[in-house]
Short mmCIF file of C-alpha atoms in Angstrom, two decimals:
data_model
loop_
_atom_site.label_atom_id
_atom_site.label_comp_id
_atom_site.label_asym_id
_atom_site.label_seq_id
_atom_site.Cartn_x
_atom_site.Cartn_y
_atom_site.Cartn_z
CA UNK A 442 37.99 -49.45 37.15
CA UNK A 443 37.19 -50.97 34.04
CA UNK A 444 34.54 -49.73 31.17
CA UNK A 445 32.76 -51.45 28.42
CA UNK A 446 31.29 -49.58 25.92
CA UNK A 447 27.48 -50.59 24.96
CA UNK A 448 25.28 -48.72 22.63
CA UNK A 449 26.44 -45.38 22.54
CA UNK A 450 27.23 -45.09 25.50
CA UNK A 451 29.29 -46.86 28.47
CA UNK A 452 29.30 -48.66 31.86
CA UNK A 453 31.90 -48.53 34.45
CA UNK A 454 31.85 -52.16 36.62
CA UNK A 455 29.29 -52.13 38.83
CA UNK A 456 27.48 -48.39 38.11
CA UNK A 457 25.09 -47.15 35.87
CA UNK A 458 24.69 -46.81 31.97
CA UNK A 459 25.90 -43.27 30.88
CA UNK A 460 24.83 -42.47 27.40
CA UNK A 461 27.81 -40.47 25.41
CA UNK A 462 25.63 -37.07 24.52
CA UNK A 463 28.90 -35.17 22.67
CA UNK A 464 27.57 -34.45 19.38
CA UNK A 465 28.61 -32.54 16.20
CA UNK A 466 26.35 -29.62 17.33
CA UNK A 467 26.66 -27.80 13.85
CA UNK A 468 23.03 -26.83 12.81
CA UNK A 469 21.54 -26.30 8.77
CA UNK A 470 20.06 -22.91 9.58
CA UNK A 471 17.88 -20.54 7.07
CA UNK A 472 18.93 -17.39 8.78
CA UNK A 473 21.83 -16.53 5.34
CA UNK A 474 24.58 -16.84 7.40
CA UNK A 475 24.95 -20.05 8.72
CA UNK A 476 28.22 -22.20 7.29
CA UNK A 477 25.20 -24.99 6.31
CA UNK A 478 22.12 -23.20 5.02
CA UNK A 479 19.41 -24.76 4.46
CA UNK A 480 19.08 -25.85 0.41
CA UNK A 481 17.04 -28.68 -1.37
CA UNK A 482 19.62 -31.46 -2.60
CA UNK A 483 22.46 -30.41 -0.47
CA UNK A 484 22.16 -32.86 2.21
CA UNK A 485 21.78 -36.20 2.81
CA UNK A 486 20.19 -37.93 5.87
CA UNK A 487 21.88 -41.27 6.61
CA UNK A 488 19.51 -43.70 9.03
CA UNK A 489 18.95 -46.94 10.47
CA UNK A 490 15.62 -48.10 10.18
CA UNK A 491 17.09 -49.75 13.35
CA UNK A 492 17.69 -47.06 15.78
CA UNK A 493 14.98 -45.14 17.27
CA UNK A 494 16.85 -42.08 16.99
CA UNK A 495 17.27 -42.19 13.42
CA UNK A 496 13.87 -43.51 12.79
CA UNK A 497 12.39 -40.01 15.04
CA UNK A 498 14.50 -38.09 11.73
CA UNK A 499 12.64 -40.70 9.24
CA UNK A 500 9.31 -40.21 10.51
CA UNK A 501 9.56 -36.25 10.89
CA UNK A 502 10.73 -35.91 7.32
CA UNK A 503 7.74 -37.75 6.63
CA UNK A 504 5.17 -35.75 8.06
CA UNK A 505 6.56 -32.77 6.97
CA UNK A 506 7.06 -33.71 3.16
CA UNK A 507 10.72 -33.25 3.30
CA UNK A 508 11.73 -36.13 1.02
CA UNK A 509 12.56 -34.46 -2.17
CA UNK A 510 14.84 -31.69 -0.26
CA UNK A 511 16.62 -34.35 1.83
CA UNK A 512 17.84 -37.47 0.23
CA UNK A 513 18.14 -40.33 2.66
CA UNK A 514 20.55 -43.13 3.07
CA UNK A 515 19.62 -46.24 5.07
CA UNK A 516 22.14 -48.28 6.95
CA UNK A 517 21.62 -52.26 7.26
CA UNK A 518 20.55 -53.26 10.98
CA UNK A 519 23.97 -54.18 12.24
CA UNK A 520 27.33 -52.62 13.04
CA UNK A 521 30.54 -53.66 14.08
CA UNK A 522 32.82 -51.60 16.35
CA UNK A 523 34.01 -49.14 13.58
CA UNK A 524 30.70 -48.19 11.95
CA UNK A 525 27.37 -48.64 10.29
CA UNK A 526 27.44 -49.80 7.18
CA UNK A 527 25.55 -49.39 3.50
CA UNK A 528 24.85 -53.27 2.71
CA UNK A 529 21.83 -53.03 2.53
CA UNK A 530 22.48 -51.10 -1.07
CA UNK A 531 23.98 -52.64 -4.56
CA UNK A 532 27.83 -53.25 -3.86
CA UNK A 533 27.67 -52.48 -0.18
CA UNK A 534 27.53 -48.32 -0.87
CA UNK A 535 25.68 -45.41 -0.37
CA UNK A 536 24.08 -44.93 -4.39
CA UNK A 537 24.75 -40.48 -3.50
CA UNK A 538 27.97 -40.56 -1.11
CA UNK A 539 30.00 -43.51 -2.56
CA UNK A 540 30.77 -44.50 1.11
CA UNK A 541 30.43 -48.11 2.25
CA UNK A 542 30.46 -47.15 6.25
CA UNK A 543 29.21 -44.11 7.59
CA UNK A 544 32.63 -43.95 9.52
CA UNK A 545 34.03 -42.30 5.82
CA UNK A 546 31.81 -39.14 6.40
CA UNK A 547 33.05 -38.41 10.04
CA UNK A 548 36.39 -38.96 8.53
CA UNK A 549 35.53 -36.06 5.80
CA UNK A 550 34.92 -34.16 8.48
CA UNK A 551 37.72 -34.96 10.92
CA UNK A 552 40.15 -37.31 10.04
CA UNK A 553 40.56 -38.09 14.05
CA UNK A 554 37.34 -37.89 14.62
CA UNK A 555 37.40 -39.76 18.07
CA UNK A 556 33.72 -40.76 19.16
CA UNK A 557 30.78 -43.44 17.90
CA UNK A 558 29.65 -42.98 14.40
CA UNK A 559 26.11 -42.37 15.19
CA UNK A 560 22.60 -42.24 13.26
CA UNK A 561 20.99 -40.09 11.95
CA UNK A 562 23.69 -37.88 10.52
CA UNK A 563 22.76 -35.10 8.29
CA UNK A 564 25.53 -34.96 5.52
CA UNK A 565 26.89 -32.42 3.03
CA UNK A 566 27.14 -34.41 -0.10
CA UNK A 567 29.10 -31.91 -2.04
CA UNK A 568 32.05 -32.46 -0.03
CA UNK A 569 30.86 -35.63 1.76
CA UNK A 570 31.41 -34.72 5.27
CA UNK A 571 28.99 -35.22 8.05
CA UNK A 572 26.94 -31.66 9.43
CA UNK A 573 25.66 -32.82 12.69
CA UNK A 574 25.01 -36.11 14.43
CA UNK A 575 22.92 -34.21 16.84
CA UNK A 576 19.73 -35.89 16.77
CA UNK A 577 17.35 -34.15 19.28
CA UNK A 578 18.34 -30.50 17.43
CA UNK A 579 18.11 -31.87 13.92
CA UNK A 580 14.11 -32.94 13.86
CA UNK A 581 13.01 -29.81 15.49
CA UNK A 582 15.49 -27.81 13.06
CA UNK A 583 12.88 -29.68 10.17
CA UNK A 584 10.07 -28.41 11.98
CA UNK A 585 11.80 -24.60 12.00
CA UNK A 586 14.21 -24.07 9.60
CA UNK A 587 13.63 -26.04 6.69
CA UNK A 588 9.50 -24.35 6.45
CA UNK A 589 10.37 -23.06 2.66
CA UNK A 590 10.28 -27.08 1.65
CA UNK A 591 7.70 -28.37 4.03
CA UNK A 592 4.70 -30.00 2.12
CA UNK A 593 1.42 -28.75 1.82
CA UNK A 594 -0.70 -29.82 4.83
CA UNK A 595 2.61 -30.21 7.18
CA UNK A 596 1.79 -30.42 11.12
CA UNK A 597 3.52 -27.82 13.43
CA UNK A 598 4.96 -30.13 15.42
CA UNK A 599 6.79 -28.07 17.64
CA UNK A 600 4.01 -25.37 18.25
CA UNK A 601 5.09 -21.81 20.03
CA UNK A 602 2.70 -21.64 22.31
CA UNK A 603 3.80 -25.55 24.09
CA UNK A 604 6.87 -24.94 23.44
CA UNK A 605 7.99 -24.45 27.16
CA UNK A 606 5.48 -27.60 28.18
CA UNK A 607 6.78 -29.80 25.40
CA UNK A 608 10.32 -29.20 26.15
CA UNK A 609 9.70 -30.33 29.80
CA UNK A 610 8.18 -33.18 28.82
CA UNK A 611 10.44 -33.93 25.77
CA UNK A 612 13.51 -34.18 28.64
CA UNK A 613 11.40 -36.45 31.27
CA UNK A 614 10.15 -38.91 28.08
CA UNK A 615 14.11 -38.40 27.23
CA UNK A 616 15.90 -39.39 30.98
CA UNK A 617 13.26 -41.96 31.92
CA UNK A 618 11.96 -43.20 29.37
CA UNK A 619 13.95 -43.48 25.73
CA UNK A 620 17.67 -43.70 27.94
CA UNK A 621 15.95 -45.24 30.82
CA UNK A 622 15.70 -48.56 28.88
CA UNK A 623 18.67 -48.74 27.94
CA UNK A 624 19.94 -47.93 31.91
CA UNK A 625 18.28 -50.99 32.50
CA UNK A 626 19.47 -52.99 29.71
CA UNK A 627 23.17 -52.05 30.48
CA UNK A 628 23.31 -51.69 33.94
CA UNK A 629 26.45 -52.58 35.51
CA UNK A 630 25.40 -53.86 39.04
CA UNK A 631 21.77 -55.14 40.52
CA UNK A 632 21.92 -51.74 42.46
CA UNK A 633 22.10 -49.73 39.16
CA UNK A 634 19.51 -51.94 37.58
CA UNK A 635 17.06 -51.99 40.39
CA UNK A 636 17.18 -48.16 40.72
CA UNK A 637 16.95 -47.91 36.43
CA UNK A 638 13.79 -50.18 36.57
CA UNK A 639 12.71 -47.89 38.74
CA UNK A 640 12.63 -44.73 37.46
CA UNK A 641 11.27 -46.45 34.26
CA UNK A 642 8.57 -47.36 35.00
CA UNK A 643 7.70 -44.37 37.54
CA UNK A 644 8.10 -42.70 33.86
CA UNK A 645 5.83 -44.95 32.31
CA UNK A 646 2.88 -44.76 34.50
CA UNK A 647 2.63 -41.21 34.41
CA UNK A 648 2.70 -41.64 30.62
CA UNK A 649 -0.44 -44.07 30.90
CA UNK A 650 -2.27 -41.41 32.95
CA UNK A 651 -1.25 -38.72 30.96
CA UNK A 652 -2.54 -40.28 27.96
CA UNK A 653 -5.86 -41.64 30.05
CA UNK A 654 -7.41 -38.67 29.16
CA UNK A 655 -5.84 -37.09 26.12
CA UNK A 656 -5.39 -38.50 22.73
CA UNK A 657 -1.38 -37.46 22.42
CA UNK A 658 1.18 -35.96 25.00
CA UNK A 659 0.07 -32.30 24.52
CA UNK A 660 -3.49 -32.97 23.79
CA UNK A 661 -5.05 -32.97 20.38
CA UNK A 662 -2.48 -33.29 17.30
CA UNK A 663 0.41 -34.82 16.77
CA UNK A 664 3.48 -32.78 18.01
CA UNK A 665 7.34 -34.00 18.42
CA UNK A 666 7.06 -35.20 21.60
CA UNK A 667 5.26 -37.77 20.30
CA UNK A 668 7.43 -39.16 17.66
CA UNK A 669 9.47 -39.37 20.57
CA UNK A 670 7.79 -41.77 22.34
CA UNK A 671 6.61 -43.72 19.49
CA UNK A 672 9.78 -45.37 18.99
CA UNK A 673 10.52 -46.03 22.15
CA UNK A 674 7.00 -47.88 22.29
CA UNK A 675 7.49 -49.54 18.93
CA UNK A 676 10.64 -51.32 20.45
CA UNK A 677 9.58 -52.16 23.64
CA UNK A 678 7.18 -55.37 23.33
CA UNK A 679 10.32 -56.54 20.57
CA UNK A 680 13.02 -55.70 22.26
CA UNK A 681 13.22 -53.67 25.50
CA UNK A 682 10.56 -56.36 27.78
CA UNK A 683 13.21 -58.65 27.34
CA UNK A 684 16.57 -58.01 26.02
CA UNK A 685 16.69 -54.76 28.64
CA UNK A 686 14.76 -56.47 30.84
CA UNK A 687 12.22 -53.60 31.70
CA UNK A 688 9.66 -56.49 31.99
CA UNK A 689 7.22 -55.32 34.63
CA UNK A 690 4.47 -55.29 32.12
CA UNK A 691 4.34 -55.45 28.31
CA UNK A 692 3.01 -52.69 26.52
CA UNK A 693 0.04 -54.67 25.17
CA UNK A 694 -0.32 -54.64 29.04
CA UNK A 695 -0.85 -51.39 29.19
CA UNK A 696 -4.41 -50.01 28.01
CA UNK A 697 -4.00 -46.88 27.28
CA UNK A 698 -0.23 -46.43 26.14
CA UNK A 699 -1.06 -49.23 24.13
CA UNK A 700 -4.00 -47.46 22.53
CA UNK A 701 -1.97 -44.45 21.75
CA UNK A 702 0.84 -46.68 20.02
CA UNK A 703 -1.22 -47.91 17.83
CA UNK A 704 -3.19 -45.23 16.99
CA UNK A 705 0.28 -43.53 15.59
CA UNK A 706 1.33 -46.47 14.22
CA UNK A 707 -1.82 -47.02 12.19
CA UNK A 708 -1.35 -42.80 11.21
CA UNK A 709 0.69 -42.56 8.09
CA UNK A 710 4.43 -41.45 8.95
CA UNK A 711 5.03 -43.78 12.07
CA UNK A 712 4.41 -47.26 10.86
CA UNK A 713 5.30 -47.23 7.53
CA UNK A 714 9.09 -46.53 8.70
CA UNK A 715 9.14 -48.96 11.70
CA UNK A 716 11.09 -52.64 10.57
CA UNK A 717 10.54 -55.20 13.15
CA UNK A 718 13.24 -57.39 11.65
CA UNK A 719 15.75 -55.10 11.28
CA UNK A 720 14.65 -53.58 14.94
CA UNK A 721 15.31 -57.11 16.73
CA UNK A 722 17.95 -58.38 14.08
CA UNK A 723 20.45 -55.03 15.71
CA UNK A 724 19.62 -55.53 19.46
CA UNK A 725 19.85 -59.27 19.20
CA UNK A 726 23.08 -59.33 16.99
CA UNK A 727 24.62 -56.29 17.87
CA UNK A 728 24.45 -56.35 21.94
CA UNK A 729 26.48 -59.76 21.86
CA UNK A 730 27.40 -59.03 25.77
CA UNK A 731 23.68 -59.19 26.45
CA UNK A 732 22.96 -61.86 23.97
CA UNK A 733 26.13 -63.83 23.21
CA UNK A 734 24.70 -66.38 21.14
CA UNK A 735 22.90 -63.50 19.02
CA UNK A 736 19.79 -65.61 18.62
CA UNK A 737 16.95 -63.34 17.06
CA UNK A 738 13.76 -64.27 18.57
CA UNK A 739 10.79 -64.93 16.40
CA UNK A 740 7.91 -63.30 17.83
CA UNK A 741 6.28 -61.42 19.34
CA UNK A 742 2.93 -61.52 16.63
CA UNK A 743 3.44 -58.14 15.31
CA UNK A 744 -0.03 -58.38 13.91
CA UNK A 745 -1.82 -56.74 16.86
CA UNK A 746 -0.39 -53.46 16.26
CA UNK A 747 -3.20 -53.43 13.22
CA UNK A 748 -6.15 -54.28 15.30
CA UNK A 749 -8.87 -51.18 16.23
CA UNK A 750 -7.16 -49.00 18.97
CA UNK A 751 -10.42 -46.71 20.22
CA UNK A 752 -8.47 -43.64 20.34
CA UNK A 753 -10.54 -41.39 18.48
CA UNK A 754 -13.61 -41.47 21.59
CA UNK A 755 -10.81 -38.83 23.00
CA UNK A 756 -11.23 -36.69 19.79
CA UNK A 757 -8.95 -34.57 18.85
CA UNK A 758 -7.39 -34.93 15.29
CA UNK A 759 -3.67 -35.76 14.70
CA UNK A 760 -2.86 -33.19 11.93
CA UNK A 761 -4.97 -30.43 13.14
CA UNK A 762 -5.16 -28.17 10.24
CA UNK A 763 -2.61 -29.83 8.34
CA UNK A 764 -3.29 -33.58 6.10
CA UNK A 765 -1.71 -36.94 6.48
CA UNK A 766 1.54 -37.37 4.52
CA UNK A 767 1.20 -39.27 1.00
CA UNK A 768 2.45 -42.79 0.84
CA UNK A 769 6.37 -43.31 1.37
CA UNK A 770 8.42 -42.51 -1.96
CA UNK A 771 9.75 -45.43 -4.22
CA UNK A 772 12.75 -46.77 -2.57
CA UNK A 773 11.63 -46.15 1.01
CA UNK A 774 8.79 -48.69 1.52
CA UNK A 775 9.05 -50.97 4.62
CA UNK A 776 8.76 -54.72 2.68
CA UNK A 777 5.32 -56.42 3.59
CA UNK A 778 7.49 -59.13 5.28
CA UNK A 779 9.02 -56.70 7.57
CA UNK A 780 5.71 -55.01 8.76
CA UNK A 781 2.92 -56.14 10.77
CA UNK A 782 2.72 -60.07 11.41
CA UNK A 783 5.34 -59.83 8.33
CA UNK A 784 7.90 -63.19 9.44
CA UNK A 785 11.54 -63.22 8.63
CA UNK A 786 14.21 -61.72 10.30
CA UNK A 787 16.05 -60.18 7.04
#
């Protein structure tokens, strides 16, 4: 039977999407005896404003102040079959590895290294070989294990006491929701599509009730599970409505999931690292078997996600004890053109 690879996953003719989940499951530990402990400088995370699994490490690092322990590299929006790449920076490299593709850090790692070069990757700049691709483990391992460099005013956004909630719903927001649009996007037969659209939006209206009545996913403040989501959301009017085609209703069509995506958006940390253009300029270039002639469409108005969202009649407050994050550090601000109603694709 044959199998194409798309995202980071694959499809077998005619079944569904199965998302490739073997990670480098190394962790950067404080306990004093891990191989990577944690230490300011040492490590570099490498993103794609792109991917909304790299931009979940980008916006956690925010909110917890984590920018001057761990440096970050940003990948331009597109890939080809070997790697992401540093164009985006002076000569085409990373300014702290040297590295043109991510691909070269694997490599330090495991010169046979045999699966996708994935973002985020957390990397060891003294020797220049990747830690761990493993992107669920790494934010919460900010939240945990990196408290020494945390910020003053940092959320817990991974509180003990919802832990065993959160985690439940962390895995259903995970299956359904973040992977189910891409089961429906890369579905291999109308049976596996059907089924995938589906499940997706089953997801997505219990997500609209849940959040009927509560200003985030486990009530007050702003917790992991939402960062989750948020990217997810961010992509979905953009990019997942149509390339995927999970188009049963837009999420401006949706009152109050649409409410709650703005509200993070417009909360410092979540829309001051989301690119539109570089968002639609990797599905639309990048998923060439979806979209061979890898037009980039031009809307839709990005604008609205500025306009007054009403959230706050739930109450709650998104930081609970803690602050909002200062403004992004020099080198990391999302260009007006590339934020709300910015235009341009590049």
């Amino acid at each position: 039977m044959s199998t194409s690879k798309s995202g980071s996953g694959y499809v077998e003719k005619g079944q569904d999407y199965q998302r490739d989940q073997n990670y480098i499951t190394d962790r950067i530990t404080a306990d004093g005896d891990s191989r990577w402990p944690v230490e300011a400088g040492r490590y570099r995370l490498v993103i794609a404003r792109a991917c909304p699994w790299a931009n979940r490490a980008a916006i956690v690092r925010r909110l917890l102040g984590l920018e001057q322990a761990i440096s970050m590299g940003i990948c331009g929006p597109t890939h080809d079959e070997r790697s992401w790449t540093f164009d985006l920076d002076p000569d085409g490299r990373d300014p702290v590895l040297g590295y043109e593709r991510l691909q070269q850090a694997f490599f330090a790692r495991d010169p046979e290294y045999p699966r996708g070069i994935t973002v985020p990757a957390m990397v060891d700049v003294p020797t220049g070989a990747v830690v761990t691709n493993d992107f669920k483990q790494m934010t919460l391992d900010f939240s945990s294990e990196w408290t020494a460099f945390h910020r003053d005013g940092a959320p817990d956004l991974y509180p003990e006491h919802l832990r065993a909630e959160m985690d439940e719903v962390i895995e259903r927001i995970f299956t359904e929701v973040n992977n189910g649009v891409y089961r429906c996007g890369f579905a291999g037969s109308q049976r596996a599509y059907d089924q995938a659209y589906q499940r997706l939006w089953t997801a997505m209206d219990w997500l609209e009730e849940r959040l009927s009545t509560r200003r985030f996913l486990m009530g007050e403040t702003i917790t992991e599970a939402d960062v989750r989501l948020f990217t997810t959301l961010a992509r979905f009017d953009p990019v997942y409505h149509g390339h995927f085609k999970a188009n049963r209703n837009k999420l401006t069509e949706l009152p109050a999931l649409w409410g709650y995506a703005r509200d993070l958006f417009q909360t410092p940390g979540f829309g001051d690292t989301t690119d539109f253009p570089q968002i639609k300029e990797h599905y639309y270039v990048v998923h060439a078997d979806i979209n061979p002639t890898q037009i980039i469409p031009m809307g839709p108005d990005t604008s609205v996600w500025l306009t007054p969202h009403g959230r706050e009649e739930l109450g709650g407050r998104p930081f609970g004890d803690g602050t909002p994050p200062g403004p992004p550090i020099e080198g990391e601000v999302i260009p007006p053109e590339h934020g709300p109603g910015g235009i341009g694709h590049r």
